[in-house]
């Protein structure tokens, strides 16, 4: 925080882009900012060697400096006129406002193998930014239509997702989706069928 305060101190008060009228007066003087920075710097050094009272003093001095920087940031925000050069000449940095959600890619079931009795193990494509993979499955009925979906749980590895408790000889349909990212879930994968042994 001291680095940012120093950058604002060194730029905002000396830049010709901020000295040109009709800008309203800067709400915090260079001397006031300099005093707050010096007090915070001394309090930080004392807190490193001192006790709880020194830490409380440091926090108080930090709050004063933060308040001054917020006043200056508000002033810059109101008066830079969407001019990036003018914003940067203040010593503050531009912050991205892009909050676009990026959905997770949809996984692909690469393989289903037989595990222990009544168990199938799924392997899916690894998805960047996925924290886990959710599996659902349905028993395919005699008419070829899948029954109701059941949860196969969450799995952290894309290479081994064991699903147990299946009916021997039952033909099952599986789908997987990735969990995580900015949107929470990917789309469900294309269904893949496999018989349990």
Backbone as numpy.savetxt, mean C-alpha at the origin, in Angstrom:
# Nx Ny Nz CAx CAy CAz Cx Cy Cz
12.48 14.85 8.88 11.66 16.05 8.88 12.52 17.31 8.88
13.66 17.27 9.56 14.54 18.44 9.55 15.04 18.74 8.15
15.28 17.68 7.35 15.75 17.90 5.98 14.71 18.65 5.17
13.44 18.25 5.30 12.37 18.93 4.57 12.24 20.38 5.03
12.28 20.59 6.35 12.19 21.95 6.87 13.34 22.81 6.37
14.54 22.23 6.31 15.69 22.98 5.82 15.53 23.32 4.34
15.00 22.38 3.55 14.79 22.63 2.12 13.79 23.77 1.93
12.71 23.76 2.71 11.72 24.84 2.62 12.37 26.16 3.05
13.13 26.14 4.13 13.81 27.35 4.61 14.75 27.89 3.54
15.49 27.00 2.87 16.49 27.43 1.89 15.87 27.88 0.57
14.66 27.40 0.24 14.08 27.69 -1.07 12.94 28.70 -1.05
11.99 28.50 -0.17 10.76 29.29 -0.21 11.03 30.79 -0.06
11.91 31.14 0.86 12.13 32.56 1.17 13.08 33.24 0.19
13.81 32.45 -0.61 14.79 33.05 -1.53 14.41 32.92 -2.99
13.45 32.07 -3.33 13.10 31.84 -4.73 12.39 33.06 -5.32
12.83 33.51 -6.49 12.14 34.63 -7.13 10.71 34.27 -7.52
10.42 32.98 -7.67 9.06 32.57 -8.03 8.07 32.84 -6.88
8.58 32.92 -5.65 7.70 33.17 -4.50 7.79 34.61 -4.02
8.70 35.39 -4.58 8.86 36.77 -4.13 8.07 37.76 -4.99
7.49 37.28 -6.08 6.80 38.16 -7.00 5.38 38.45 -6.51
4.97 39.73 -6.39 3.59 40.03 -6.05 2.68 39.51 -7.16
1.40 39.22 -6.96 0.61 39.61 -5.79 0.47 38.50 -4.76
1.48 37.65 -4.60 1.36 36.61 -3.58 1.05 37.23 -2.23
0.12 36.62 -1.47 -0.08 37.12 -0.11 1.16 36.83 0.73
1.28 37.50 1.82 2.45 37.34 2.68 2.57 35.90 3.16
3.80 35.41 3.19 4.06 34.06 3.69 3.71 34.04 5.18
2.92 33.06 5.63 2.39 33.09 7.01 3.41 32.82 8.11
4.58 32.29 7.75 5.62 32.00 8.74 6.91 32.66 8.26
7.54 33.42 9.10 8.78 34.09 8.70 9.94 33.09 8.67
10.97 33.43 7.91 12.16 32.59 7.86 12.79 32.47 9.24
12.78 33.57 9.99 13.37 33.55 11.34 12.61 32.61 12.26
11.26 32.60 12.16 10.46 31.71 13.02 10.72 30.25 12.67
10.83 29.94 11.37 11.12 28.56 10.96 12.51 28.16 11.42
13.47 29.07 11.28 14.85 28.80 11.69 14.92 28.53 13.20
14.21 29.31 13.98 14.18 29.13 15.43 13.58 27.77 15.80
12.48 27.40 15.15 11.82 26.11 15.44 12.72 24.94 15.05
13.44 25.08 13.92 14.35 24.00 13.51 15.50 23.85 14.50
16.06 24.95 14.94 17.16 24.90 15.90 16.72 24.29 17.22
15.53 24.69 17.69 15.03 24.16 18.97 14.79 22.66 18.87
14.23 22.21 17.75 13.96 20.78 17.57 15.27 19.99 17.48
16.25 20.53 16.77 17.55 19.85 16.63 18.22 19.68 18.00
18.20 20.73 18.82 18.80 20.65 20.16 18.03 19.65 21.03
16.69 19.68 20.93 15.86 18.77 21.73 16.08 17.32 21.31
16.32 17.08 20.01 16.60 15.70 19.55 17.89 15.18 20.17
18.92 16.01 20.17 20.20 15.60 20.75 20.06 15.34 22.25
19.29 16.18 22.94 19.10 15.99 24.38 18.30 14.72 24.66
17.31 14.42 23.81 16.47 13.23 24.03 17.27 11.95 23.83
18.27 11.99 22.95 19.10 10.80 22.73 19.88 10.42 23.98
20.22 11.41 24.79 21.02 11.15 25.98 20.22 11.21 27.28
19.03 11.79 27.21 18.26 12.04 28.41 17.17 11.02 28.68
16.24 11.45 29.51 15.16 10.57 29.93 13.82 10.97 29.34
12.74 10.55 30.00 11.38 10.80 29.50 11.05 12.29 29.36
11.55 13.12 30.27 11.25 14.56 30.17 11.88 15.15 28.91
13.09 14.68 28.58 13.76 15.17 27.37 13.02 14.71 26.12
12.50 13.48 26.15 11.73 12.97 25.02 10.44 13.77 24.84
9.78 14.09 25.94 8.56 14.90 25.88 8.85 16.28 25.33
9.98 16.88 25.74 10.37 18.19 25.21 10.64 18.11 23.71
11.32 17.04 23.30 11.59 16.86 21.86 10.28 16.76 21.08
9.33 15.98 21.61 8.04 15.82 20.92 7.30 17.15 20.83
7.39 17.94 21.87 6.75 19.26 21.84 7.38 20.17 20.79
8.71 20.17 20.73 9.41 20.99 19.72 9.11 20.49 18.31
8.97 19.17 18.17 8.62 18.61 16.87 7.23 19.08 16.45
6.28 19.07 17.39 4.91 19.51 17.08 4.89 20.96 16.61
5.71 21.81 17.24 5.78 23.21 16.82 6.28 23.30 15.38
7.35 22.55 15.07 7.91 22.58 13.72 6.90 22.04 12.70
6.22 20.96 13.04 5.21 20.39 12.14 4.10 21.39 11.86
3.66 22.11 12.89 2.60 23.12 12.72 3.04 24.20 11.75
4.28 24.67 11.89 4.79 25.71 10.98 4.88 25.18 9.55
5.36 23.95 9.39 5.48 23.37 8.04 4.10 23.18 7.41
3.11 22.80 8.22 1.75 22.66 7.68 1.20 24.00 7.23
1.47 25.05 7.98 1.03 26.38 7.56 1.68 26.77 6.24
2.96 26.50 6.11 3.67 26.82 4.88 3.19 25.95 3.72
2.93 24.66 4.00 2.43 23.77 2.94 1.07 24.24 2.44
0.20 24.67 3.36 -1.10 25.20 2.96 -0.96 26.45 2.11
-0.03 27.32 2.48 0.23 28.54 1.71 0.70 28.19 0.30
1.65 27.27 0.21 2.17 26.86 -1.10 1.07 26.23 -1.93
0.27 25.36 -1.31 -0.82 24.68 -2.02 -1.80 25.70 -2.62
-2.12 26.73 -1.85 -3.10 27.72 -2.30 -2.54 28.66 -3.36
-1.21 28.78 -3.43 -0.63 29.84 -4.27 0.31 29.37 -5.38
0.47 28.05 -5.58 1.40 27.65 -6.65 0.74 27.64 -8.03
-0.60 27.72 -8.10 -1.30 27.83 -9.38 -1.04 26.67 -10.33
-0.89 25.45 -9.79 -0.61 24.25 -10.59 0.68 24.38 -11.41
1.60 25.21 -10.95 2.90 25.37 -11.61 3.91 24.51 -10.86
4.31 23.39 -11.48 5.21 22.45 -10.81 6.54 23.10 -10.46
7.07 23.93 -11.35 8.35 24.60 -11.07 8.23 25.48 -9.83
7.10 26.15 -9.70 6.90 27.02 -8.54 6.76 26.18 -7.27
6.03 25.07 -7.38 5.90 24.18 -6.22 7.27 23.69 -5.76
8.08 23.19 -6.69 9.39 22.65 -6.34 10.32 23.75 -5.82
10.13 24.99 -6.30 10.95 26.11 -5.84 10.66 26.46 -4.39
9.58 25.91 -3.82 9.24 26.17 -2.42 10.01 25.29 -1.46
10.63 24.23 -1.98 11.30 23.26 -1.11 10.43 22.06 -0.77
9.12 22.15 -1.05 8.23 21.01 -0.88 8.30 20.15 -2.13
7.88 18.89 -2.02 7.87 17.99 -3.16 6.44 17.72 -3.60
6.31 17.42 -4.88 4.99 17.03 -5.40 4.69 15.61 -4.92
3.44 15.37 -4.56 3.01 14.06 -4.11 2.01 13.52 -5.12
2.18 12.27 -5.51 1.25 11.66 -6.46 -0.12 11.51 -5.83
-1.14 11.86 -6.60 -2.52 11.67 -6.15 -3.17 10.51 -6.89
-2.37 9.73 -7.60 -2.91 8.59 -8.35 -3.26 7.48 -7.37
-4.53 7.20 -7.25 -4.99 6.14 -6.36 -5.67 5.04 -7.17
-5.28 4.94 -8.43 -5.94 3.96 -9.29 -5.71 2.55 -8.76
-6.78 1.78 -8.75 -6.68 0.39 -8.31 -6.15 -0.47 -9.44
-5.25 -1.35 -9.10 -4.71 -2.27 -10.09 -5.16 -3.67 -9.70
-6.06 -4.25 -10.50 -6.55 -5.58 -10.12 -5.46 -6.64 -10.28
-5.57 -7.68 -9.48 -4.66 -8.81 -9.60 -4.97 -9.58 -10.88
-3.94 -10.16 -11.45 -4.15 -11.03 -12.60 -4.91 -12.27 -12.15
-5.60 -12.88 -13.09 -6.33 -14.11 -12.79 -5.39 -15.29 -12.88
-5.34 -16.12 -11.84 -4.45 -17.29 -11.92 -4.97 -18.33 -12.90
-4.08 -19.20 -13.31 -4.42 -20.32 -14.18 -4.08 -21.61 -13.45
-5.01 -22.55 -13.44 -4.72 -23.86 -12.85 -3.83 -24.61 -13.83
-2.59 -24.87 -13.41 -1.62 -25.52 -14.30 -1.73 -27.04 -14.23
-2.07 -27.53 -13.04 -2.04 -28.99 -12.87 -2.87 -29.38 -11.66
-3.50 -30.54 -11.72 -4.16 -31.14 -10.56 -3.66 -32.58 -10.49
-3.10 -32.95 -9.35 -2.58 -34.31 -9.19 -3.25 -34.96 -7.99
-3.22 -36.29 -7.98 -3.77 -37.04 -6.85 -2.76 -37.03 -5.72
-3.27 -36.73 -4.53 -2.44 -36.78 -3.33 -2.75 -38.07 -2.59
-2.97 -37.95 -1.28 -3.37 -39.12 -0.50 -4.79 -39.49 -0.90
-5.31 -40.52 -0.31 -6.66 -40.96 -0.63 -7.65 -39.82 -0.39
-8.54 -39.62 -1.34 -9.59 -38.59 -1.26 -9.02 -37.17 -1.24
-7.83 -36.99 -1.84 -7.20 -35.68 -1.85 -6.68 -35.37 -3.25
-6.89 -34.13 -3.66 -6.30 -33.63 -4.90 -5.45 -32.41 -4.57
-4.36 -32.23 -5.31 -3.44 -31.11 -5.08 -3.40 -30.25 -6.33
-3.76 -28.98 -6.17 -3.76 -28.04 -7.28 -2.45 -27.27 -7.32
-2.00 -26.97 -8.54 -0.86 -26.09 -8.76 -1.33 -25.02 -9.72
-1.07 -23.75 -9.35 -1.54 -22.65 -10.20 -0.38 -21.72 -10.54
-0.61 -20.85 -11.51 0.39 -19.85 -11.87 0.54 -18.85 -10.73
1.77 -18.46 -10.45 2.04 -17.50 -9.39 1.62 -16.11 -9.86
0.96 -15.35 -8.98 0.49 -14.01 -9.30 1.23 -13.00 -8.43
1.84 -11.99 -9.08 2.52 -10.93 -8.33 1.53 -10.20 -7.43
1.97 -9.84 -6.25 1.19 -9.10 -5.25 0.07 -9.92 -4.61
-0.02 -11.21 -4.92 -1.02 -12.05 -4.26 -0.49 -12.45 -2.88
-1.36 -12.33 -1.87 -0.98 -12.75 -0.52 -1.37 -14.19 -0.27
-2.38 -14.65 -1.01 -2.87 -16.02 -0.86 -3.71 -16.36 -2.09
-4.15 -17.60 -2.12 -5.01 -18.09 -3.21 -6.21 -18.78 -2.59
-7.38 -18.45 -3.08 -8.60 -19.06 -2.58 -9.09 -20.08 -3.59
-9.46 -21.26 -3.08 -9.94 -22.34 -3.94 -11.41 -22.59 -3.65
-12.17 -22.87 -4.71 -13.53 -23.37 -4.54 -13.69 -24.57 -5.48
-14.58 -25.49 -5.07 -14.77 -26.68 -5.88 -16.22 -27.13 -5.81
-16.61 -27.91 -6.80 -17.98 -28.43 -6.85 -17.93 -29.84 -7.43
-18.73 -30.73 -6.86 -18.87 -32.09 -7.37 -19.74 -32.04 -8.63
-19.25 -32.67 -9.69 -20.02 -32.70 -10.94 -21.01 -33.85 -10.86
-22.28 -33.51 -11.08 -23.35 -34.50 -10.99 -23.44 -35.39 -12.21
-24.35 -36.39 -12.18 -24.50 -37.33 -13.27 -24.90 -36.66 -14.58
-25.57 -35.51 -14.48 -25.99 -34.79 -15.69 -24.87 -33.91 -16.25
-23.69 -33.91 -15.60 -22.54 -33.13 -16.09 -22.50 -31.71 -15.56
-23.52 -31.33 -14.79 -23.53 -29.98 -14.23 -22.91 -30.00 -12.83
-22.09 -28.95 -12.52 -21.50 -28.92 -11.18 -22.54 -28.58 -10.13
-22.36 -29.16 -8.96 -23.25 -28.87 -7.83 -22.86 -27.55 -7.20
-23.33 -27.29 -5.97 -22.99 -26.02 -5.32 -21.50 -25.93 -5.01
-20.97 -24.70 -5.10 -19.56 -24.47 -4.79 -19.30 -24.63 -3.30
-18.17 -25.22 -3.00 -17.71 -25.36 -1.61 -16.33 -24.70 -1.49
-16.03 -24.21 -0.31 -14.74 -23.56 -0.10 -13.63 -24.59 0.04
-12.56 -24.36 -0.70 -11.35 -25.17 -0.56 -10.30 -24.47 0.28
-10.69 -23.34 0.90 -9.78 -22.65 1.81 -8.82 -21.70 1.12
-7.99 -21.06 1.95 -6.94 -20.16 1.48 -5.60 -20.88 1.56
-4.77 -20.64 0.56 -3.46 -21.29 0.48 -2.42 -20.23 0.16
-1.28 -20.30 0.81 -0.24 -19.30 0.59 0.73 -19.69 -0.51
0.77 -20.95 -0.88 1.68 -21.40 -1.93 0.91 -21.71 -3.21
1.38 -21.18 -4.32 0.73 -21.48 -5.60 1.12 -22.86 -6.11
2.16 -23.47 -5.51 2.68 -24.74 -6.01 2.04 -25.97 -5.39
1.32 -25.79 -4.27 0.72 -26.95 -3.63 -0.49 -26.53 -2.82
-1.68 -26.83 -3.34 -2.92 -26.52 -2.65 -3.71 -27.81 -2.46
-3.48 -28.50 -1.34 -4.18 -29.76 -1.12 -5.65 -29.54 -0.74
-6.52 -30.30 -1.38 -7.95 -30.27 -1.06 -8.33 -31.69 -0.67
-8.71 -31.87 0.59 -9.02 -33.21 1.08 -10.50 -33.41 1.33
-10.84 -34.62 1.78 -12.23 -34.96 2.10 -13.11 -35.14 0.89
-12.51 -35.46 -0.25 -13.28 -35.64 -1.48 -13.82 -37.07 -1.58
-14.86 -37.25 -2.34 -15.47 -38.58 -2.52 -14.65 -39.37 -3.53
-14.21 -40.59 -3.18 -13.45 -41.40 -4.15 -14.29 -41.63 -5.40
-13.66 -41.44 -6.54 -14.36 -41.63 -7.82 -15.19 -40.43 -8.23
-15.26 -39.40 -7.38 -16.04 -38.20 -7.72 -15.27 -37.31 -8.67
-15.99 -36.77 -9.62 -15.38 -35.84 -10.57 -15.67 -34.43 -10.07
-14.63 -33.63 -9.86 -14.77 -32.31 -9.27 -14.31 -31.22 -10.24
-14.94 -30.08 -10.10 -14.54 -28.90 -10.87 -13.94 -27.90 -9.88
-12.81 -27.30 -10.26 -12.08 -26.39 -9.37 -11.90 -25.02 -10.03
-11.91 -23.99 -9.20 -11.53 -22.64 -9.61 -10.68 -22.03 -8.51
-9.79 -21.12 -8.91 -8.89 -20.45 -7.96 -8.89 -18.96 -8.28
-8.78 -18.15 -7.22 -8.57 -16.73 -7.43 -7.49 -16.24 -6.48
-6.78 -15.19 -6.89 -5.73 -14.59 -6.08 -6.35 -13.62 -5.08
-5.74 -13.53 -3.90 -6.21 -12.65 -2.84 -5.10 -11.65 -2.53
-5.47 -10.37 -2.42 -4.50 -9.32 -2.10 -4.61 -8.18 -3.08
-3.52 -7.41 -3.23 -3.53 -6.30 -4.16 -4.47 -5.20 -3.70
-4.70 -4.23 -4.57 -5.52 -3.08 -4.19 -7.01 -3.34 -4.32
-7.39 -4.39 -5.05 -8.82 -4.65 -5.25 -9.32 -5.83 -4.42
-8.45 -6.49 -3.68 -8.88 -7.57 -2.79 -8.82 -8.95 -3.41
-9.41 -9.12 -4.59 -9.46 -10.44 -5.24 -9.29 -10.28 -6.75
-8.74 -11.31 -7.36 -8.76 -11.39 -8.82 -10.07 -12.02 -9.25
-10.26 -12.15 -10.55 -11.38 -12.95 -11.05 -11.08 -14.42 -10.79
-12.13 -15.24 -10.78 -11.93 -16.69 -10.66 -11.31 -17.22 -11.94
-10.46 -18.22 -11.80 -9.83 -18.86 -12.96 -10.88 -19.63 -13.76
-10.48 -20.03 -14.95 -11.34 -20.95 -15.71 -11.45 -22.25 -14.95
-12.62 -22.90 -14.97 -12.77 -24.15 -14.22 -11.98 -25.30 -14.86
-11.42 -26.14 -14.00 -10.71 -27.34 -14.44 -11.28 -28.52 -13.65
-11.52 -29.62 -14.34 -12.09 -30.81 -13.70 -11.06 -31.90 -13.49
-11.26 -32.69 -12.43 -10.36 -33.82 -12.15 -11.09 -34.80 -11.25
-10.77 -36.10 -11.41 -11.42 -37.13 -10.61 -10.59 -37.44 -9.37
-11.27 -37.56 -8.24 -10.62 -37.92 -6.99 -10.47 -39.45 -6.92
-9.34 -39.91 -6.38 -9.09 -41.35 -6.24 -9.27 -41.77 -4.79
